[in-house]
Amino acid sequence: MIPVCRLDDLPAGESARVDTMPPIAVFNADGELYAIDDTCTHQDASLSEGWLEGCLVECPLHAASFDLRTGLPTCLPARRAVRTHRVTVDDGVIHVHVAAEEDTAA
Amino acid sequence: MRTVIVVGASLSGLYAARELRAQGFDGRLVVVGDEPHRPYDRPPLSKDFLTGRSGEDRLALGDTEELAELDAEWLLGTRARGLDTRDRTVLLDDGRTISGDGVVIATGASARRLPGPALAGVHTLRTLDDARALRAELTAGARRVVVIGGGFIGAETASSCAGLGHDVTVVEAAPLPLVPQLGPEMAALCAALHRRGGVDLVTGTGVAALRGRGAVTGVELSDGRLLPAEVVIVGIGAVPNTGWLAGSPLALDDGVLCDDGCATALPQVVAVGDVARVGGTRAEHWTSATEQPRIAVRNLLAGYTAETLRPLPYFWSDQYGARIQFAGRRLDTDTVRIAEGTVTDGAPGEGGLLALYEREGRTTAVLSVDRPRPFMRARRELGRGAGAMEAVS
Ligand SMILES: Cc1cc2nc3c(=O)[nH]c(=O)nc-3n(C[C@H](O)[C@H](O)[C@H](O)COP(=O)(O)OP(=O)(O)OC[C@H]3O[C@@H](n4cnc5c(N)ncnc54)[C@H](O)[C@@H]3O)c2cc1C
Ligand code: FES
């Protein structure tokens, strides 16, 4: 379980990057919190820098889009899913629970 | 439509094949490509592939399963050498012919070469085979590398070579590289990245000759200087692959001329990607090659230009640890304003920067160095603006 930041510091529409190995991106999508692997499975871009729209995040390099709920890409050029991680809020602090490697969909 | 032939089995050809199936074409689909390889992605060739950070498995476009689902006949290692437009027959260099109801021209571009005899150690970088050969040479020990041409491919290749520990010089004939793409102010900032990577940039002088017998030993500049080199990379641009269309009634002028819907003047013949001059401009960018096929296929299947496209030009480049992204259509008369970040020593500072090109109070283009988030926002706004302008005109 890794603390990310205070919930107050991640308003709706914002994202945060956690420097784990590999890094994780945490999103506040209209009040719902999601965490996925930060690195786009297409090439090399940080999804926390992407464009958030509803439950989808668009990669800032070649516009592949990922569903935050499942980690699955919804359009090309990405073809592999990113891992999703569970998020909890304890005492006003956001935590991610890093998925075990065997949970990887890829 | 019963048979569609796609000529060119790379990025835009594959996207065209995908679109044909996605848009309901269930007839015979033939894809002709002169390279022996299945479709692969070129941008990594000068970046992570050259440095060894990623291997050939990461270049593949479309996995085996997806390619199988496309249910296409792949004629790889086969060059098209002519198009008989009366009955849309593609002539192949092995003597075979294929007739179709529709043809998608997706033959891309080839690296421009220097005149003169071929010397060992002299490379271009356009294909997987080019990149393999160059990579093999760069792993054989420290080399003195001269890159001819300071455009994006030249700069990326120089950056990758320097990253591998080679001694690198870039020669650019113009007083400053990248001016046509970025304008003088921003071109100067990006050119300064070479210094950051420990690469010498020699500008304002052309190449008089390559020295060497059998293998290259140096580059003689037009100002008389001689740069010793064991490896020379020629990055002086690309020419559209239209040679095979000579003699056909298609209009060719620095590419296959098409309307805004990627349609040529001939019915059921469309062109996409680097080879296509769409609505007056030819782009050599990955994003155009992936966006045009949707419209081209739509119009091919409709039989007339039912939809046009004028997307915002966009490209990116990775060099010396910096990611450059540019979107929009700038003019030399536009003013440039650095909206975020700073300039240190004539180069983008630590946190990168975001620059806006402006004309009469409007933003026309945006350049970002390592600022993907605000870049994305600006790019979207520009895209919306472009759409709005079109609606009015
Ligand atoms: C090293 C490198 C790095 C790049 N980096 C970037 C980048 O960072 N950002 C960016 O936006 N763009 C980049 N690009 C540009 C991008 O790769 C191209 O825009 C894209 O590949 C164009 O796709 P295409 O399918 O139109 O043409 P191509 O990829 O050129 O494919 C055309 C195919 O057709 C084949 N062909 C040609 N003639 C015939 C014939 N007569 N018969 C059969 N087949 C034929 C060719 O061999 C080739 O396989 C880069 C390009 C290169 C080479
Ligand atoms: S790196 Fe994300 S879409 Fe290409």
mmCIF file with all atom_site columns, N, CA and C and ligand atoms in Angstrom, chain B residues 7-13 32-35 40-47 78-81 106-110 125-127 153 156-157 241 244 272-275 283-287 289 314-318, ligand 1:
data_model
loop_
_atom_site.group_PDB
_atom_site.id
_atom_site.type_symbol
_atom_site.label_atom_id
_atom_site.label_alt_id
_atom_site.label_comp_id
_atom_site.label_asym_id
_atom_site.label_entity_id
_atom_site.label_seq_id
_atom_site.pdbx_PDB_ins_code
_atom_site.Cartn_x
_atom_site.Cartn_y
_atom_site.Cartn_z
_atom_site.occupancy
_atom_site.B_iso_or_equiv
_atom_site.pdbx_formal_charge
_atom_site.auth_seq_id
_atom_site.auth_comp_id
_atom_site.auth_asym_id
_atom_site.auth_atom_id
_atom_site.pdbx_PDB_model_num
ATOM   1   N N   . VAL B 1 7   ? -1.263 -0.825 -52.169 1.00 0.00 ? 7   VAL B N   1
ATOM   2   C CA  . VAL B 1 7   ? 0.145  -0.914 -52.549 1.00 0.00 ? 7   VAL B CA  1
ATOM   3   C C   . VAL B 1 7   ? 0.974  -0.158 -51.520 1.00 0.00 ? 7   VAL B C   1
ATOM   4   N N   . GLY B 1 8   ? 1.861  -0.892 -50.838 1.00 0.00 ? 8   GLY B N   1
ATOM   5   C CA  . GLY B 1 8   ? 2.625  -0.345 -49.717 1.00 0.00 ? 8   GLY B CA  1
ATOM   6   C C   . GLY B 1 8   ? 2.152  -1.026 -48.448 1.00 0.00 ? 8   GLY B C   1
ATOM   7   N N   . ALA B 1 9   ? 3.037  -1.779 -47.810 1.00 0.00 ? 9   ALA B N   1
ATOM   8   C CA  . ALA B 1 9   ? 2.621  -2.591 -46.655 1.00 0.00 ? 9   ALA B CA  1
ATOM   9   C C   . ALA B 1 9   ? 3.248  -2.069 -45.376 1.00 0.00 ? 9   ALA B C   1
ATOM   10  N N   . SER B 1 10  ? 3.142  -0.763 -45.185 1.00 0.00 ? 10  SER B N   1
ATOM   11  C CA  . SER B 1 10  ? 3.705  -0.192 -43.966 1.00 0.00 ? 10  SER B CA  1
ATOM   12  C C   . SER B 1 10  ? 2.588  0.486  -43.175 1.00 0.00 ? 10  SER B C   1
ATOM   13  N N   . LEU B 1 11  ? 2.909  1.584  -42.523 1.00 0.00 ? 11  LEU B N   1
ATOM   14  C CA  . LEU B 1 11  ? 1.960  2.213  -41.602 1.00 0.00 ? 11  LEU B CA  1
ATOM   15  C C   . LEU B 1 11  ? 0.623  2.560  -42.257 1.00 0.00 ? 11  LEU B C   1
ATOM   16  N N   . SER B 1 12  ? 0.651  3.376  -43.305 1.00 0.00 ? 12  SER B N   1
ATOM   17  C CA  . SER B 1 12  ? -0.619 3.833  -43.873 1.00 0.00 ? 12  SER B CA  1
ATOM   18  C C   . SER B 1 12  ? -1.308 2.714  -44.646 1.00 0.00 ? 12  SER B C   1
ATOM   19  N N   . GLY B 1 13  ? -0.536 1.792  -45.214 1.00 0.00 ? 13  GLY B N   1
ATOM   20  C CA  . GLY B 1 13  ? -1.130 0.654  -45.918 1.00 0.00 ? 13  GLY B CA  1
ATOM   21  C C   . GLY B 1 13  ? -1.875 -0.245 -44.947 1.00 0.00 ? 13  GLY B C   1
ATOM   22  N N   . VAL B 1 32  ? 0.298  -5.292 -51.205 1.00 0.00 ? 32  VAL B N   1
ATOM   23  C CA  . VAL B 1 32  ? 1.579  -5.516 -51.874 1.00 0.00 ? 32  VAL B CA  1
ATOM   24  C C   . VAL B 1 32  ? 2.646  -4.657 -51.200 1.00 0.00 ? 32  VAL B C   1
ATOM   25  N N   . GLY B 1 33  ? 3.745  -5.275 -50.812 1.00 0.00 ? 33  GLY B N   1
ATOM   26  C CA  . GLY B 1 33  ? 4.814  -4.488 -50.184 1.00 0.00 ? 33  GLY B CA  1
ATOM   27  C C   . GLY B 1 33  ? 6.177  -4.964 -50.648 1.00 0.00 ? 33  GLY B C   1
ATOM   28  N N   . ASP B 1 34  ? 7.054  -4.031 -51.008 1.00 0.00 ? 34  ASP B N   1
ATOM   29  C CA  . ASP B 1 34  ? 8.343  -4.482 -51.544 1.00 0.00 ? 34  ASP B CA  1
ATOM   30  C C   . ASP B 1 34  ? 9.330  -4.910 -50.459 1.00 0.00 ? 34  ASP B C   1
ATOM   31  N N   . GLU B 1 35  ? 9.101  -4.515 -49.222 1.00 0.00 ? 35  GLU B N   1
ATOM   32  C CA  . GLU B 1 35  ? 10.003 -4.985 -48.171 1.00 0.00 ? 35  GLU B CA  1
ATOM   33  C C   . GLU B 1 35  ? 9.589  -6.402 -47.797 1.00 0.00 ? 35  GLU B C   1
ATOM   34  N N   . TYR B 1 40  ? 5.934  -2.715 -39.960 1.00 0.00 ? 40  TYR B N   1
ATOM   35  C CA  . TYR B 1 40  ? 6.615  -2.328 -38.722 1.00 0.00 ? 40  TYR B CA  1
ATOM   36  C C   . TYR B 1 40  ? 6.619  -0.812 -38.634 1.00 0.00 ? 40  TYR B C   1
ATOM   37  N N   . ASP B 1 41  ? 6.934  -0.319 -37.456 1.00 0.00 ? 41  ASP B N   1
ATOM   38  C CA  . ASP B 1 41  ? 6.858  1.104  -37.169 1.00 0.00 ? 41  ASP B CA  1
ATOM   39  C C   . ASP B 1 41  ? 8.238  1.747  -37.353 1.00 0.00 ? 41  ASP B C   1
ATOM   40  N N   . ARG B 1 42  ? 8.291  2.849  -38.094 1.00 0.00 ? 42  ARG B N   1
ATOM   41  C CA  . ARG B 1 42  ? 9.595  3.475  -38.344 1.00 0.00 ? 42  ARG B CA  1
ATOM   42  C C   . ARG B 1 42  ? 10.109 4.413  -37.249 1.00 0.00 ? 42  ARG B C   1
ATOM   43  N N   . PRO B 1 43  ? 9.254  5.193  -36.591 1.00 0.00 ? 43  PRO B N   1
ATOM   44  C CA  . PRO B 1 43  ? 9.819  6.162  -35.635 1.00 0.00 ? 43  PRO B CA  1
ATOM   45  C C   . PRO B 1 43  ? 10.837 5.590  -34.634 1.00 0.00 ? 43  PRO B C   1
ATOM   46  N N   . PRO B 1 44  ? 10.621 4.382  -34.104 1.00 0.00 ? 44  PRO B N   1
ATOM   47  C CA  . PRO B 1 44  ? 11.626 3.899  -33.143 1.00 0.00 ? 44  PRO B CA  1
ATOM   48  C C   . PRO B 1 44  ? 12.991 3.597  -33.784 1.00 0.00 ? 44  PRO B C   1
ATOM   49  N N   . LEU B 1 45  ? 13.047 3.487  -35.117 1.00 0.00 ? 45  LEU B N   1
ATOM   50  C CA  . LEU B 1 45  ? 14.304 3.089  -35.757 1.00 0.00 ? 45  LEU B CA  1
ATOM   51  C C   . LEU B 1 45  ? 15.443 4.039  -35.405 1.00 0.00 ? 45  LEU B C   1
ATOM   52  N N   . SER B 1 46  ? 15.146 5.333  -35.360 1.00 0.00 ? 46  SER B N   1
ATOM   53  C CA  . SER B 1 46  ? 16.203 6.305  -35.067 1.00 0.00 ? 46  SER B CA  1
ATOM   54  C C   . SER B 1 46  ? 16.327 6.566  -33.568 1.00 0.00 ? 46  SER B C   1
ATOM   55  N N   . LYS B 1 47  ? 15.424 5.981  -32.789 1.00 0.00 ? 47  LYS B N   1
ATOM   56  C CA  . LYS B 1 47  ? 15.380 6.261  -31.350 1.00 0.00 ? 47  LYS B CA  1
ATOM   57  C C   . LYS B 1 47  ? 15.755 4.997  -30.581 1.00 0.00 ? 47  LYS B C   1
ATOM   58  N N   . THR B 1 78  ? 7.511  -7.993 -52.760 1.00 0.00 ? 78  THR B N   1
ATOM   59  C CA  . THR B 1 78  ? 7.029  -7.879 -54.141 1.00 0.00 ? 78  THR B CA  1
ATOM   60  C C   . THR B 1 78  ? 6.822  -6.410 -54.467 1.00 0.00 ? 78  THR B C   1
ATOM   61  N N   . ARG B 1 79  ? 7.469  -5.953 -55.511 1.00 0.00 ? 79  ARG B N   1
ATOM   62  C CA  . ARG B 1 79  ? 7.351  -4.544 -55.848 1.00 0.00 ? 79  ARG B CA  1
ATOM   63  C C   . ARG B 1 79  ? 6.298  -4.341 -56.930 1.00 0.00 ? 79  ARG B C   1
ATOM   64  N N   . ALA B 1 80  ? 5.486  -3.293 -56.753 1.00 0.00 ? 80  ALA B N   1
ATOM   65  C CA  . ALA B 1 80  ? 4.578  -2.912 -57.835 1.00 0.00 ? 80  ALA B CA  1
ATOM   66  C C   . ALA B 1 80  ? 5.393  -2.056 -58.803 1.00 0.00 ? 80  ALA B C   1
ATOM   67  N N   . ARG B 1 81  ? 5.273  -2.334 -60.090 1.00 0.00 ? 81  ARG B N   1
ATOM   68  C CA  . ARG B 1 81  ? 6.055  -1.515 -61.012 1.00 0.00 ? 81  ARG B CA  1
ATOM   69  C C   . ARG B 1 81  ? 5.188  -0.735 -61.980 1.00 0.00 ? 81  ARG B C   1
ATOM   70  N N   . ALA B 1 106 ? -0.108 3.561  -51.100 1.00 0.00 ? 106 ALA B N   1
ATOM   71  C CA  . ALA B 1 106 ? 0.465  3.831  -49.772 1.00 0.00 ? 106 ALA B CA  1
ATOM   72  C C   . ALA B 1 106 ? 1.955  3.519  -49.795 1.00 0.00 ? 106 ALA B C   1
ATOM   73  N N   . THR B 1 107 ? 2.642  4.006  -50.847 1.00 0.00 ? 107 THR B N   1
ATOM   74  C CA  . THR B 1 107 ? 4.031  3.591  -51.038 1.00 0.00 ? 107 THR B CA  1
ATOM   75  C C   . THR B 1 107 ? 5.050  4.471  -50.325 1.00 0.00 ? 107 THR B C   1
ATOM   76  N N   . GLY B 1 108 ? 4.599  5.456  -49.561 1.00 0.00 ? 108 GLY B N   1
ATOM   77  C CA  . GLY B 1 108 ? 5.525  6.167  -48.692 1.00 0.00 ? 108 GLY B CA  1
ATOM   78  C C   . GLY B 1 108 ? 6.623  6.938  -49.405 1.00 0.00 ? 108 GLY B C   1
ATOM   79  N N   . ALA B 1 109 ? 7.747  7.016  -48.765 1.00 0.00 ? 109 ALA B N   1
ATOM   80  C CA  . ALA B 1 109 ? 8.869  7.785  -49.296 1.00 0.00 ? 109 ALA B CA  1
ATOM   81  C C   . ALA B 1 109 ? 10.162 7.023  -49.032 1.00 0.00 ? 109 ALA B C   1
ATOM   82  N N   . SER B 1 110 ? 11.209 7.390  -49.786 1.00 0.00 ? 110 SER B N   1
ATOM   83  C CA  . SER B 1 110 ? 12.521 6.760  -49.596 1.00 0.00 ? 110 SER B CA  1
ATOM   84  C C   . SER B 1 110 ? 13.530 7.817  -49.207 1.00 0.00 ? 110 SER B C   1
ATOM   85  N N   . LEU B 1 125 ? 18.722 6.111  -43.166 1.00 0.00 ? 125 LEU B N   1
ATOM   86  C CA  . LEU B 1 125 ? 17.910 5.478  -42.128 1.00 0.00 ? 125 LEU B CA  1
ATOM   87  C C   . LEU B 1 125 ? 16.440 5.675  -42.457 1.00 0.00 ? 125 LEU B C   1
ATOM   88  N N   . ARG B 1 126 ? 15.881 4.668  -43.137 1.00 0.00 ? 126 ARG B N   1
ATOM   89  C CA  . ARG B 1 126 ? 14.460 4.722  -43.478 1.00 0.00 ? 126 ARG B CA  1
ATOM   90  C C   . ARG B 1 126 ? 13.789 3.383  -43.175 1.00 0.00 ? 126 ARG B C   1
ATOM   91  N N   . THR B 1 127 ? 14.553 2.312  -43.405 1.00 0.00 ? 127 THR B N   1
ATOM   92  C CA  . THR B 1 127 ? 13.943 0.983  -43.300 1.00 0.00 ? 127 THR B CA  1
ATOM   93  C C   . THR B 1 127 ? 14.560 0.185  -42.155 1.00 0.00 ? 127 THR B C   1
ATOM   94  N N   . ILE B 1 153 ? 15.321 13.485 -38.426 1.00 0.00 ? 153 ILE B N   1
ATOM   95  C CA  . ILE B 1 153 ? 15.960 12.164 -38.482 1.00 0.00 ? 153 ILE B CA  1
ATOM   96  C C   . ILE B 1 153 ? 17.444 12.306 -38.161 1.00 0.00 ? 153 ILE B C   1
ATOM   97  N N   . GLU B 1 156 ? 17.864 13.026 -34.394 1.00 0.00 ? 156 GLU B N   1
ATOM   98  C CA  . GLU B 1 156 ? 17.589 11.851 -33.560 1.00 0.00 ? 156 GLU B CA  1
ATOM   99  C C   . GLU B 1 156 ? 18.701 10.816 -33.684 1.00 0.00 ? 156 GLU B C   1
ATOM   100 N N   . THR B 1 157 ? 19.159 10.627 -34.915 1.00 0.00 ? 157 THR B N   1
ATOM   101 C CA  . THR B 1 157 ? 20.217 9.650  -35.132 1.00 0.00 ? 157 THR B CA  1
ATOM   102 C C   . THR B 1 157 ? 21.498 10.096 -34.433 1.00 0.00 ? 157 THR B C   1
ATOM   103 N N   . ASN B 1 241 ? 7.632  7.891  -53.054 1.00 0.00 ? 241 ASN B N   1
ATOM   104 C CA  . ASN B 1 241 ? 7.802  6.752  -53.956 1.00 0.00 ? 241 ASN B CA  1
ATOM   105 C C   . ASN B 1 241 ? 6.707  6.725  -55.019 1.00 0.00 ? 241 ASN B C   1
ATOM   106 N N   . TRP B 1 244 ? 6.970  4.192  -59.606 1.00 0.00 ? 244 TRP B N   1
ATOM   107 C CA  . TRP B 1 244 ? 6.229  3.079  -60.216 1.00 0.00 ? 244 TRP B CA  1
ATOM   108 C C   . TRP B 1 244 ? 4.953  3.545  -60.917 1.00 0.00 ? 244 TRP B C   1
ATOM   109 N N   . VAL B 1 272 ? -2.625 7.635  -49.602 1.00 0.00 ? 272 VAL B N   1
ATOM   110 C CA  . VAL B 1 272 ? -2.506 7.980  -48.173 1.00 0.00 ? 272 VAL B CA  1
ATOM   111 C C   . VAL B 1 272 ? -1.044 7.990  -47.732 1.00 0.00 ? 272 VAL B C   1
ATOM   112 N N   . GLY B 1 273 ? -0.773 8.700  -46.674 1.00 0.00 ? 273 GLY B N   1
ATOM   113 C CA  . GLY B 1 273 ? 0.548  8.664  -46.039 1.00 0.00 ? 273 GLY B CA  1
ATOM   114 C C   . GLY B 1 273 ? 1.577  9.552  -46.723 1.00 0.00 ? 273 GLY B C   1
ATOM   115 N N   . ASP B 1 274 ? 2.843  9.198  -46.548 1.00 0.00 ? 274 ASP B N   1
ATOM   116 C CA  . ASP B 1 274 ? 3.945  10.043 -47.013 1.00 0.00 ? 274 ASP B CA  1
ATOM   117 C C   . ASP B 1 274 ? 3.941  10.282 -48.525 1.00 0.00 ? 274 ASP B C   1
ATOM   118 N N   . VAL B 1 275 ? 3.320  9.382  -49.284 1.00 0.00 ? 275 VAL B N   1
ATOM   119 C CA  . VAL B 1 275 ? 3.355  9.520  -50.738 1.00 0.00 ? 275 VAL B CA  1
ATOM   120 C C   . VAL B 1 275 ? 2.266  10.472 -51.241 1.00 0.00 ? 275 VAL B C   1
ATOM   121 N N   . ALA B 1 283 ? 2.582  15.535 -46.058 1.00 0.00 ? 283 ALA B N   1
ATOM   122 C CA  . ALA B 1 283 ? 3.161  15.457 -44.719 1.00 0.00 ? 283 ALA B CA  1
ATOM   123 C C   . ALA B 1 283 ? 3.976  14.180 -44.623 1.00 0.00 ? 283 ALA B C   1
ATOM   124 N N   . GLU B 1 284 ? 5.041  14.235 -43.881 1.00 0.00 ? 284 GLU B N   1
ATOM   125 C CA  . GLU B 1 284 ? 5.811  13.018 -43.627 1.00 0.00 ? 284 GLU B CA  1
ATOM   126 C C   . GLU B 1 284 ? 5.731  12.726 -42.141 1.00 0.00 ? 284 GLU B C   1
ATOM   127 N N   . HIS B 1 285 ? 4.517  12.644 -41.640 1.00 0.00 ? 285 HIS B N   1
ATOM   128 C CA  . HIS B 1 285 ? 4.338  12.418 -40.210 1.00 0.00 ? 285 HIS B CA  1
ATOM   129 C C   . HIS B 1 285 ? 3.497  11.189 -39.947 1.00 0.00 ? 285 HIS B C   1
ATOM   130 N N   . TRP B 1 286 ? 3.857  10.528 -38.876 1.00 0.00 ? 286 TRP B N   1
ATOM   131 C CA  . TRP B 1 286 ? 3.187  9.314  -38.441 1.00 0.00 ? 286 TRP B CA  1
ATOM   132 C C   . TRP B 1 286 ? 1.682  9.535  -38.284 1.00 0.00 ? 286 TRP B C   1
ATOM   133 N N   . THR B 1 287 ? 1.298  10.644 -37.684 1.00 0.00 ? 287 THR B N   1
ATOM   134 C CA  . THR B 1 287 ? -0.116 10.851 -37.389 1.00 0.00 ? 287 THR B CA  1
ATOM   135 C C   . THR B 1 287 ? -0.949 11.049 -38.662 1.00 0.00 ? 287 THR B C   1
ATOM   136 N N   . ALA B 1 289 ? -0.266 9.688  -41.490 1.00 0.00 ? 289 ALA B N   1
ATOM   137 C CA  . ALA B 1 289 ? -0.331 8.355  -42.117 1.00 0.00 ? 289 ALA B CA  1
ATOM   138 C C   . ALA B 1 289 ? -1.351 7.460  -41.426 1.00 0.00 ? 289 ALA B C   1
ATOM   139 N N   . TYR B 1 314 ? 0.568  17.311 -36.842 1.00 0.00 ? 314 TYR B N   1
ATOM   140 C CA  . TYR B 1 314 ? 1.204  17.036 -35.544 1.00 0.00 ? 314 TYR B CA  1
ATOM   141 C C   . TYR B 1 314 ? 2.397  16.118 -35.748 1.00 0.00 ? 314 TYR B C   1
ATOM   142 N N   . PHE B 1 315 ? 3.505  16.431 -35.098 1.00 0.00 ? 315 PHE B N   1
ATOM   143 C CA  . PHE B 1 315 ? 4.613  15.467 -35.054 1.00 0.00 ? 315 PHE B CA  1
ATOM   144 C C   . PHE B 1 315 ? 5.361  15.592 -33.742 1.00 0.00 ? 315 PHE B C   1
ATOM   145 N N   . TRP B 1 316 ? 6.106  14.567 -33.448 1.00 0.00 ? 316 TRP B N   1
ATOM   146 C CA  . TRP B 1 316 ? 6.938  14.589 -32.244 1.00 0.00 ? 316 TRP B CA  1
ATOM   147 C C   . TRP B 1 316 ? 8.330  14.117 -32.631 1.00 0.00 ? 316 TRP B C   1
ATOM   148 N N   . SER B 1 317 ? 9.279  14.407 -31.784 1.00 0.00 ? 317 SER B N   1
ATOM   149 C CA  . SER B 1 317 ? 10.646 13.932 -32.005 1.00 0.00 ? 317 SER B CA  1
ATOM   150 C C   . SER B 1 317 ? 11.319 13.797 -30.645 1.00 0.00 ? 317 SER B C   1
ATOM   151 N N   . ASP B 1 318 ? 12.111 12.747 -30.487 1.00 0.00 ? 318 ASP B N   1
ATOM   152 C CA  . ASP B 1 318 ? 12.844 12.551 -29.232 1.00 0.00 ? 318 ASP B CA  1
ATOM   153 C C   . ASP B 1 318 ? 14.323 12.721 -29.502 1.00 0.00 ? 318 ASP B C   1
HETATM 154 C C1  . LIG C 2 .   ? 13.736 6.773  -38.831 1.00 0.00 ? 1   LIG C C1  1
HETATM 155 C C2  . LIG C 2 .   ? 12.392 7.451  -38.873 1.00 0.00 ? 1   LIG C C2  1
HETATM 156 C C3  . LIG C 2 .   ? 11.911 8.097  -37.740 1.00 0.00 ? 1   LIG C C3  1
HETATM 157 C C4  . LIG C 2 .   ? 10.671 8.749  -37.766 1.00 0.00 ? 1   LIG C C4  1
HETATM 158 N N1  . LIG C 2 .   ? 10.252 9.382  -36.639 1.00 0.00 ? 1   LIG C N1  1
HETATM 159 C C5  . LIG C 2 .   ? 9.067  10.042 -36.657 1.00 0.00 ? 1   LIG C C5  1
HETATM 160 C C6  . LIG C 2 .   ? 8.628  10.741 -35.510 1.00 0.00 ? 1   LIG C C6  1
HETATM 161 O O1  . LIG C 2 .   ? 9.300  10.775 -34.475 1.00 0.00 ? 1   LIG C O1  1
HETATM 162 N N2  . LIG C 2 .   ? 7.435  11.390 -35.577 1.00 0.00 ? 1   LIG C N2  1
HETATM 163 C C7  . LIG C 2 .   ? 6.656  11.389 -36.698 1.00 0.00 ? 1   LIG C C7  1
HETATM 164 O O2  . LIG C 2 .   ? 5.591  12.017 -36.716 1.00 0.00 ? 1   LIG C O2  1
HETATM 165 N N3  . LIG C 2 .   ? 7.045  10.713 -37.805 1.00 0.00 ? 1   LIG C N3  1
HETATM 166 C C8  . LIG C 2 .   ? 8.239  10.050 -37.809 1.00 0.00 ? 1   LIG C C8  1
HETATM 167 N N4  . LIG C 2 .   ? 8.649  9.371  -38.933 1.00 0.00 ? 1   LIG C N4  1
HETATM 168 C C9  . LIG C 2 .   ? 7.796  9.390  -40.141 1.00 0.00 ? 1   LIG C C9  1
HETATM 169 C C10 . LIG C 2 .   ? 6.830  8.214  -40.229 1.00 0.00 ? 1   LIG C C10 1
HETATM 170 O O3  . LIG C 2 .   ? 7.491  7.021  -39.950 1.00 0.00 ? 1   LIG C O3  1
HETATM 171 C C11 . LIG C 2 .   ? 6.224  8.188  -41.623 1.00 0.00 ? 1   LIG C C11 1
HETATM 172 O O4  . LIG C 2 .   ? 5.442  9.333  -41.764 1.00 0.00 ? 1   LIG C O4  1
HETATM 173 C C12 . LIG C 2 .   ? 5.388  6.931  -41.885 1.00 0.00 ? 1   LIG C C12 1
HETATM 174 O O5  . LIG C 2 .   ? 6.173  5.778  -41.842 1.00 0.00 ? 1   LIG C O5  1
HETATM 175 C C13 . LIG C 2 .   ? 4.679  7.033  -43.217 1.00 0.00 ? 1   LIG C C13 1
HETATM 176 O O6  . LIG C 2 .   ? 3.989  5.846  -43.465 1.00 0.00 ? 1   LIG C O6  1
HETATM 177 P P1  . LIG C 2 .   ? 3.628  5.389  -44.936 1.00 0.00 ? 1   LIG C P1  1
HETATM 178 O O7  . LIG C 2 .   ? 2.965  4.063  -44.776 1.00 0.00 ? 1   LIG C O7  1
HETATM 179 O O8  . LIG C 2 .   ? 2.931  6.452  -45.647 1.00 0.00 ? 1   LIG C O8  1
HETATM 180 O O9  . LIG C 2 .   ? 5.019  5.221  -45.697 1.00 0.00 ? 1   LIG C O9  1
HETATM 181 P P2  . LIG C 2 .   ? 6.235  4.251  -45.419 1.00 0.00 ? 1   LIG C P2  1
HETATM 182 O O10 . LIG C 2 .   ? 6.351  3.962  -43.969 1.00 0.00 ? 1   LIG C O10 1
HETATM 183 O O11 . LIG C 2 .   ? 7.401  4.833  -46.135 1.00 0.00 ? 1   LIG C O11 1
HETATM 184 O O12 . LIG C 2 .   ? 5.819  2.897  -46.128 1.00 0.00 ? 1   LIG C O12 1
HETATM 185 C C14 . LIG C 2 .   ? 5.709  2.730  -47.504 1.00 0.00 ? 1   LIG C C14 1
HETATM 186 C C15 . LIG C 2 .   ? 5.954  1.263  -47.822 1.00 0.00 ? 1   LIG C C15 1
HETATM 187 O O13 . LIG C 2 .   ? 5.701  1.047  -49.204 1.00 0.00 ? 1   LIG C O13 1
HETATM 188 C C16 . LIG C 2 .   ? 6.743  0.302  -49.760 1.00 0.00 ? 1   LIG C C16 1
HETATM 189 N N5  . LIG C 2 .   ? 6.829  0.563  -51.204 1.00 0.00 ? 1   LIG C N5  1
HETATM 190 C C17 . LIG C 2 .   ? 7.360  1.641  -51.814 1.00 0.00 ? 1   LIG C C17 1
HETATM 191 N N6  . LIG C 2 .   ? 7.260  1.526  -53.159 1.00 0.00 ? 1   LIG C N6  1
HETATM 192 C C18 . LIG C 2 .   ? 6.647  0.342  -53.385 1.00 0.00 ? 1   LIG C C18 1
HETATM 193 C C19 . LIG C 2 .   ? 6.244  -0.351 -54.581 1.00 0.00 ? 1   LIG C C19 1
HETATM 194 N N7  . LIG C 2 .   ? 6.452  0.173  -55.797 1.00 0.00 ? 1   LIG C N7  1
HETATM 195 N N8  . LIG C 2 .   ? 5.649  -1.551 -54.444 1.00 0.00 ? 1   LIG C N8  1
HETATM 196 C C20 . LIG C 2 .   ? 5.430  -2.090 -53.216 1.00 0.00 ? 1   LIG C C20 1
HETATM 197 N N9  . LIG C 2 .   ? 5.780  -1.477 -52.075 1.00 0.00 ? 1   LIG C N9  1
HETATM 198 C C21 . LIG C 2 .   ? 6.370  -0.279 -52.155 1.00 0.00 ? 1   LIG C C21 1
HETATM 199 C C22 . LIG C 2 .   ? 7.947  0.778  -48.988 1.00 0.00 ? 1   LIG C C22 1
HETATM 200 O O14 . LIG C 2 .   ? 9.043  -0.115 -49.103 1.00 0.00 ? 1   LIG C O14 1
HETATM 201 C C23 . LIG C 2 .   ? 7.388  0.854  -47.593 1.00 0.00 ? 1   LIG C C23 1
HETATM 202 O O15 . LIG C 2 .   ? 7.441  -0.381 -46.945 1.00 0.00 ? 1   LIG C O15 1
HETATM 203 C C24 . LIG C 2 .   ? 9.900  8.724  -38.947 1.00 0.00 ? 1   LIG C C24 1
HETATM 204 C C25 . LIG C 2 .   ? 10.389 8.080  -40.085 1.00 0.00 ? 1   LIG C C25 1
HETATM 205 C C26 . LIG C 2 .   ? 11.619 7.447  -40.059 1.00 0.00 ? 1   LIG C C26 1
HETATM 206 C C27 . LIG C 2 .   ? 12.128 6.777  -41.297 1.00 0.00 ? 1   LIG C C27 1
#
